[in-house]
mmCIF file of C-alpha atoms in Angstrom:
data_model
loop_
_atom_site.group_PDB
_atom_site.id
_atom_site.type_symbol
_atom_site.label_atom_id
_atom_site.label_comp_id
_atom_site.label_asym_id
_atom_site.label_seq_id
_atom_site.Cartn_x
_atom_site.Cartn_y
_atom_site.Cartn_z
ATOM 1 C CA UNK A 1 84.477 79.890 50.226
ATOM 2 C CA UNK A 2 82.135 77.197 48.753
ATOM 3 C CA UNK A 3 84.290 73.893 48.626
ATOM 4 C CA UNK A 4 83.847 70.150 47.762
ATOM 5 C CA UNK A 5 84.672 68.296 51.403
ATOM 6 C CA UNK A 6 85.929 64.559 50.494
ATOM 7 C CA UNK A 7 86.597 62.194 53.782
ATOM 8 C CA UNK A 8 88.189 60.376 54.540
ATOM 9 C CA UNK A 9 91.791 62.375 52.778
ATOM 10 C CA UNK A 10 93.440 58.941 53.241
ATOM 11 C CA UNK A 11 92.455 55.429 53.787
ATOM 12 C CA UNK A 12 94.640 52.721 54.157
ATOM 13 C CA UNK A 13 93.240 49.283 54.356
ATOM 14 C CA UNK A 14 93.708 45.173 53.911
ATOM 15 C CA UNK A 15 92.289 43.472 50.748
ATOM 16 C CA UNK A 16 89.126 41.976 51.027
ATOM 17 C CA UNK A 17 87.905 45.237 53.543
ATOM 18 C CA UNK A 18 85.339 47.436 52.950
ATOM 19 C CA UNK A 19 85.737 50.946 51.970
ATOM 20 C CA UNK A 20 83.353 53.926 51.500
ATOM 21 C CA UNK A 21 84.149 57.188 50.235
ATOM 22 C CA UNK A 22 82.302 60.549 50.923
ATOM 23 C CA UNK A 23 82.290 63.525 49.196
ATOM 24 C CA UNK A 24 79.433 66.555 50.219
ATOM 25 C CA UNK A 25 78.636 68.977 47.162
ATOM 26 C CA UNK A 26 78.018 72.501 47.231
ATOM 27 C CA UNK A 27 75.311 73.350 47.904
ATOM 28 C CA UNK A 28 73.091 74.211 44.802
ATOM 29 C CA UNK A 29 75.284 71.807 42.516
ATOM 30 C CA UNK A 30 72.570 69.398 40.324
ATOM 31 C CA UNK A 31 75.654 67.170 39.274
ATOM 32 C CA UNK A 32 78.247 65.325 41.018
ATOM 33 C CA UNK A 33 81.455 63.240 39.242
ATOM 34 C CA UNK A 34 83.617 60.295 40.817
ATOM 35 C CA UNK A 35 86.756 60.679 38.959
ATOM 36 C CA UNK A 36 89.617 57.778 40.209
ATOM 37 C CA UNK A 37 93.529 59.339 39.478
ATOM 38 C CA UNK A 38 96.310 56.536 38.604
ATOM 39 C CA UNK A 39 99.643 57.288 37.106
ATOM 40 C CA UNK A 40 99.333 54.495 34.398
ATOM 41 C CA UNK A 41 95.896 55.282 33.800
ATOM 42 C CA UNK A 42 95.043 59.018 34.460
ATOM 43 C CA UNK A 43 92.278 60.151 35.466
ATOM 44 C CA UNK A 44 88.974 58.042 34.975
ATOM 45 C CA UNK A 45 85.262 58.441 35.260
ATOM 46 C CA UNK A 46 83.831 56.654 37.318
ATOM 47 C CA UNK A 47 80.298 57.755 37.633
ATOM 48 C CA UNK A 48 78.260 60.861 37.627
ATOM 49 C CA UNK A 49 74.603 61.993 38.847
ATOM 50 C CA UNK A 50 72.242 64.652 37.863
ATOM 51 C CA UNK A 51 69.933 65.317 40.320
ATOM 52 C CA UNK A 52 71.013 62.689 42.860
ATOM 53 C CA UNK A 53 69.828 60.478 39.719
ATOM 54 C CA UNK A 54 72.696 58.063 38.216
ATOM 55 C CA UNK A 55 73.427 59.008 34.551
ATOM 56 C CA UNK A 56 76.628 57.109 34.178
ATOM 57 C CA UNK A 57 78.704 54.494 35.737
ATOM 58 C CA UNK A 58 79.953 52.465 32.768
ATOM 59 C CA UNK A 59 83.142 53.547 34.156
ATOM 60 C CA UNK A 60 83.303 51.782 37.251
ATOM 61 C CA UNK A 61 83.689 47.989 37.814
ATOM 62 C CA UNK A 62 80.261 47.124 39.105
ATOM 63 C CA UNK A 63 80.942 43.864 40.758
ATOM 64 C CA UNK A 64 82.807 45.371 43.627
ATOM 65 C CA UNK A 65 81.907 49.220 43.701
ATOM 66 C CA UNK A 66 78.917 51.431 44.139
ATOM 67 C CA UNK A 67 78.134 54.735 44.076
ATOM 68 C CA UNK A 68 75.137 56.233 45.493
ATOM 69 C CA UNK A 69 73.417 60.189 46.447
ATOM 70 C CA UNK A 70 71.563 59.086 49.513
ATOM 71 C CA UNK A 71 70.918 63.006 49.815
ATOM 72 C CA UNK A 72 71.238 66.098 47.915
ATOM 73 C CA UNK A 73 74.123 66.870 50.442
ATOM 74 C CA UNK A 74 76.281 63.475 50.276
ATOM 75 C CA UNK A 75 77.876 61.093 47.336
ATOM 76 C CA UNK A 76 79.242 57.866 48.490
ATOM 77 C CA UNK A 77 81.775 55.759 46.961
ATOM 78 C CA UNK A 78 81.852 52.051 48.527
ATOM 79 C CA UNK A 79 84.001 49.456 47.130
ATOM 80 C CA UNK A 80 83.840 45.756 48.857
ATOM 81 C CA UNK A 81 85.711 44.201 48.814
ATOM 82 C CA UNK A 82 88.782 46.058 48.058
ATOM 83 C CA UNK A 83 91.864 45.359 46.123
ATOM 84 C CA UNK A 84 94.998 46.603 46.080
ATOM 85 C CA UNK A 85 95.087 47.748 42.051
ATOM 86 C CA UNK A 86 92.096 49.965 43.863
ATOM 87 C CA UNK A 87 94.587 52.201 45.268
ATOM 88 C CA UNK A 88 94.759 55.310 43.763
ATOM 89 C CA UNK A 89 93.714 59.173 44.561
ATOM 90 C CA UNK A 90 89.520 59.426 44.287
ATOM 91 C CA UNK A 91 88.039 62.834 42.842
ATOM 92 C CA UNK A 92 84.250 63.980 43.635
ATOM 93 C CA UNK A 93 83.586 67.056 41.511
ATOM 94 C CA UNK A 94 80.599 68.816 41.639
ATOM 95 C CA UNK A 95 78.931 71.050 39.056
ATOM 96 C CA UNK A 96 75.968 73.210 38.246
ATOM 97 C CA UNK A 97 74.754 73.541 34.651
ATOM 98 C CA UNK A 98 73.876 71.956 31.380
ATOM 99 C CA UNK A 99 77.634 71.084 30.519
ATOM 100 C CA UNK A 100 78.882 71.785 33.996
ATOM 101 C CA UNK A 101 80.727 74.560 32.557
ATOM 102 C CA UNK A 102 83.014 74.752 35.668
ATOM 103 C CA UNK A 103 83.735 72.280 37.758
ATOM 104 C CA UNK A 104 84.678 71.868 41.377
ATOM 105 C CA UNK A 105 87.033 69.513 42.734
ATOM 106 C CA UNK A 106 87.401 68.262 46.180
ATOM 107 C CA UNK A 107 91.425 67.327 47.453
ATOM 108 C CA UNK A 108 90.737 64.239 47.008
ATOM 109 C CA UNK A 109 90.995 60.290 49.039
ATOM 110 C CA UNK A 110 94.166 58.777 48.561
ATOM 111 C CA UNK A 111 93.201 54.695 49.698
ATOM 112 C CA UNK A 112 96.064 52.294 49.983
ATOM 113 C CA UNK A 113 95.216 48.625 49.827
ATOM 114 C CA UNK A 114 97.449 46.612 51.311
ATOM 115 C CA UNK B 1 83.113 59.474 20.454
ATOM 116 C CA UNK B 2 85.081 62.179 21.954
ATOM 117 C CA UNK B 3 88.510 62.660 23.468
ATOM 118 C CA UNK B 4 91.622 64.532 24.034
ATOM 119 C CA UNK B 5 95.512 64.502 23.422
ATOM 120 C CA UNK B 6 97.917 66.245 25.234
ATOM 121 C CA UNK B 7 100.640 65.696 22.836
ATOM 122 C CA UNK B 8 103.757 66.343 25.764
ATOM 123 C CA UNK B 9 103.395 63.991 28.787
ATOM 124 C CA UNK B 10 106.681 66.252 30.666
ATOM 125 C CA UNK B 11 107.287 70.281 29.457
ATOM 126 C CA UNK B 12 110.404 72.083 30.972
ATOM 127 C CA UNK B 13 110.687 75.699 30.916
ATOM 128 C CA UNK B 14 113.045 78.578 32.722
ATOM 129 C CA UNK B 15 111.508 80.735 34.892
ATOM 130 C CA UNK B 16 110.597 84.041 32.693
ATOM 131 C CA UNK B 17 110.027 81.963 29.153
ATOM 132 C CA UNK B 18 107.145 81.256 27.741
ATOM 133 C CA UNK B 19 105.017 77.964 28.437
ATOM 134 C CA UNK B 20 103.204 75.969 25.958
ATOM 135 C CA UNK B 21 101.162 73.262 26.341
ATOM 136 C CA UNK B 22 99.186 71.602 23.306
ATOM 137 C CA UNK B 23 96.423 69.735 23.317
ATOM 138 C CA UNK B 24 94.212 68.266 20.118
ATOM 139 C CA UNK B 25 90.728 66.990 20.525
ATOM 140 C CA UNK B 26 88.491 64.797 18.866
ATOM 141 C CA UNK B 27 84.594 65.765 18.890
ATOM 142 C CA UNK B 28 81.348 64.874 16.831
ATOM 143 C CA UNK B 29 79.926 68.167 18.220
ATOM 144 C CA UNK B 30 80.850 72.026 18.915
ATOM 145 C CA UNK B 31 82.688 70.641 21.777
ATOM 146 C CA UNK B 32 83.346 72.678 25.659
ATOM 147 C CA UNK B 33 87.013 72.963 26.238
ATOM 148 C CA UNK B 34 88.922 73.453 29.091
ATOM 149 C CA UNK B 35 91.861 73.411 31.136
ATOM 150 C CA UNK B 36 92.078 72.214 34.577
ATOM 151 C CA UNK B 37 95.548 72.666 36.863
ATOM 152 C CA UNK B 38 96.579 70.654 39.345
ATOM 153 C CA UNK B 39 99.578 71.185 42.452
ATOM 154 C CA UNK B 40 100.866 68.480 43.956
ATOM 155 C CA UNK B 41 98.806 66.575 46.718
ATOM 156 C CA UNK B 42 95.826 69.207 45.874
ATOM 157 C CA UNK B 43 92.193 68.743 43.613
ATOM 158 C CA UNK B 44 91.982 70.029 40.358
ATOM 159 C CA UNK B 45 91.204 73.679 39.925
ATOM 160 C CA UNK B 46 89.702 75.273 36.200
ATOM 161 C CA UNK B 47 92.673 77.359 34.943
ATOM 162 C CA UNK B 48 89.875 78.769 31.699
ATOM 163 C CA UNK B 49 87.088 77.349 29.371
ATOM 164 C CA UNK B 50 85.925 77.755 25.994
ATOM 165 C CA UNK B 51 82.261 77.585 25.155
ATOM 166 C CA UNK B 52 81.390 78.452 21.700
ATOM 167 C CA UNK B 53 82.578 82.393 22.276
ATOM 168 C CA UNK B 54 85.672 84.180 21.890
ATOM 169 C CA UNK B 55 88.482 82.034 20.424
ATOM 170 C CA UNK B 56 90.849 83.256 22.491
ATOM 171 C CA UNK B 57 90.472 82.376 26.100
ATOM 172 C CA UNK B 58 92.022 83.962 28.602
ATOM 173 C CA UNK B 59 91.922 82.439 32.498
ATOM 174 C CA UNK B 60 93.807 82.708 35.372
ATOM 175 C CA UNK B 61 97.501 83.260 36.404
ATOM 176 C CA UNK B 62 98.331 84.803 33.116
ATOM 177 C CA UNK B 63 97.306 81.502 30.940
ATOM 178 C CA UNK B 64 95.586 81.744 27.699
ATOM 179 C CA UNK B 65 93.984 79.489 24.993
ATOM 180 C CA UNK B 66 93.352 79.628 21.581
ATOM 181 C CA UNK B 67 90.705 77.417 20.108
ATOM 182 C CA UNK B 68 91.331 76.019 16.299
ATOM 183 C CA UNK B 69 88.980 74.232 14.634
ATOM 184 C CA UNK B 70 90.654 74.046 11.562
ATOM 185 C CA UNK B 71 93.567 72.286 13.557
ATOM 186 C CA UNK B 72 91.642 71.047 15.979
ATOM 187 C CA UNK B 73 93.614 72.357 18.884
ATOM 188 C CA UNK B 74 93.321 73.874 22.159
ATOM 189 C CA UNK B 75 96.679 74.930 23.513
ATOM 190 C CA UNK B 76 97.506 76.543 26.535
ATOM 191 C CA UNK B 77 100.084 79.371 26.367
ATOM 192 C CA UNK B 78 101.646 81.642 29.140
ATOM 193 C CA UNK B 79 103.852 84.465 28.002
ATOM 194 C CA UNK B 80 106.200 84.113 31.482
ATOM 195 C CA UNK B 81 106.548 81.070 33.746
ATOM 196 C CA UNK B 82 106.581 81.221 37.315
ATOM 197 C CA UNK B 83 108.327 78.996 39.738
ATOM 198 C CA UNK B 84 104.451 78.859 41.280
ATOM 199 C CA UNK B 85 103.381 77.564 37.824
ATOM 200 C CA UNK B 86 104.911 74.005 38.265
ATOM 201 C CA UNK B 87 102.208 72.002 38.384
ATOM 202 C CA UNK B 88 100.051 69.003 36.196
ATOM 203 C CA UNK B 89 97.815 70.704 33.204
ATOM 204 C CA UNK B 90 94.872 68.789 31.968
ATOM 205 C CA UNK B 91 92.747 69.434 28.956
ATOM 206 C CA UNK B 92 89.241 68.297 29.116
ATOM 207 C CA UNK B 93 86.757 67.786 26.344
ATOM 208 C CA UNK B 94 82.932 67.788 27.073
ATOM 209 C CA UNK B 95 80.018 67.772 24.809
ATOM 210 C CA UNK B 96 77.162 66.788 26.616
ATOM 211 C CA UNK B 97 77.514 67.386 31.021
ATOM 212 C CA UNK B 98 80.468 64.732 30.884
ATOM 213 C CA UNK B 99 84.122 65.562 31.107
ATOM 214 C CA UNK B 100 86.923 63.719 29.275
ATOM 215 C CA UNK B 101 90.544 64.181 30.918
ATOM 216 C CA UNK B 102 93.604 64.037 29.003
ATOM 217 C CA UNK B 103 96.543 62.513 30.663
ATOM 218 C CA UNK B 104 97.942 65.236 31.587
ATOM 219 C CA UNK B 105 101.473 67.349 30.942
ATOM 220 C CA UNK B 106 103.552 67.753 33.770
ATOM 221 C CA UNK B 107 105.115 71.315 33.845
ATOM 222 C CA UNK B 108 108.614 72.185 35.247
ATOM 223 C CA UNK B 109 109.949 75.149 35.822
ATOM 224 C CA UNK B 110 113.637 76.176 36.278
ATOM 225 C CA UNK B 111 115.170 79.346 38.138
#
């Protein structure tokens, strides 16, 4: 079956470390979504591409994280340097379509910052 | 601007009653609806959608939607709960290609 791969599942880290998430697509898929998962806060967009092309990351705080589609076959989340309200559960998705009529989640990296 | 309410944060149902989940949006547009499930430690997974078709929606596991415009709802309805059911419901609002989550309604389910 066609799945979203995410690595690392977890992460656990120090403040002030770098950290860099991965996510590959399926293959075909034009758009790929960072969603971050809190329990005060939900879930959250972070950013999404079309086309490996950045359409939105007004959802992400830009002074420590980046996210970037170095390939048609890779997303990367980095954040540096960490903090610990970072930790939470982070979602790639990855969809094909105008309105991404289905989605595809991947399980998910649950970071810890310590 | 759209968005989504899932008016129950926590639902609790016996196993063999029926399940309801509601959910009211807010959209500009003729909106894409969905539901999205998700078990514990797992992704999300798209339980059904609704895209401007059939008002009624029906998806996997048994679930169904109805789609309102008049109320401006999209609830999610199972005529039977399974134990297996137990799980985190979302309903997601898109008009363009980006999703809006709702914050979720935790279902339990009791033998």
């Amino acid at each position: 079956d066609a799945r979203v791969t995410q690595t690392p599942r977890h992460k656990v880290t120090e403040m002030g470390q770098e950290v860099t998430m991965r996510c590959q697509p399926i293959l075909g898929h034009n758009t790929v979504f960072w969603y971050r998962q809190t329990m005060m806060q939900g879930l959250e967009l972070l950013a999404y591409f079309r086309n490996r092309a950045p359409l939105d990351d007004s959802g992400m705080p830009k002074d420590r994280f980046s996210a970037e589609m170095p390939d048609a076959t890779l997303a990367t989340l980095k954040i540096q340097p960490s903090e610990p309200r970072d930790s939470a559960v982070y979602f790639c998705a990855s969809g094909l379509g105008q309105r991404n009529e289905k989605l595809f989640f991947g399980s998910g990296t649950q970071l810890s910052v310590l | 601007a759209q968005s989504v309410t899932q008016l129950d944060s926590h639902v609790s149902v016996s196993e063999g009653t029926p399940v309801l989940l509601r959910c009211n949006y807010s959209s500009s547009y003729s909106p894409s609806l969905f539901w999205y499930v998700q078990h514990p430690n797992k992704g999300l997974q798209l339980l059904l959608k609704y895209t401007s078709a059939a008002t009624l929606v029906k998806g996997i596991n048994g679930f169904e939607a109805e789609f309102k415009k008049s109320e401006t709802s999209f609830h999610l309805t199972k005529p039977s709960a399974h134990m297996s059911d137990a799980a985190e419901y979302f309903c997601v609002v898109s008009e363009t290609d980006k999703l809006i989550f709702g914050t979720g309604t935790r279902l339990q389910v009791f033998p």
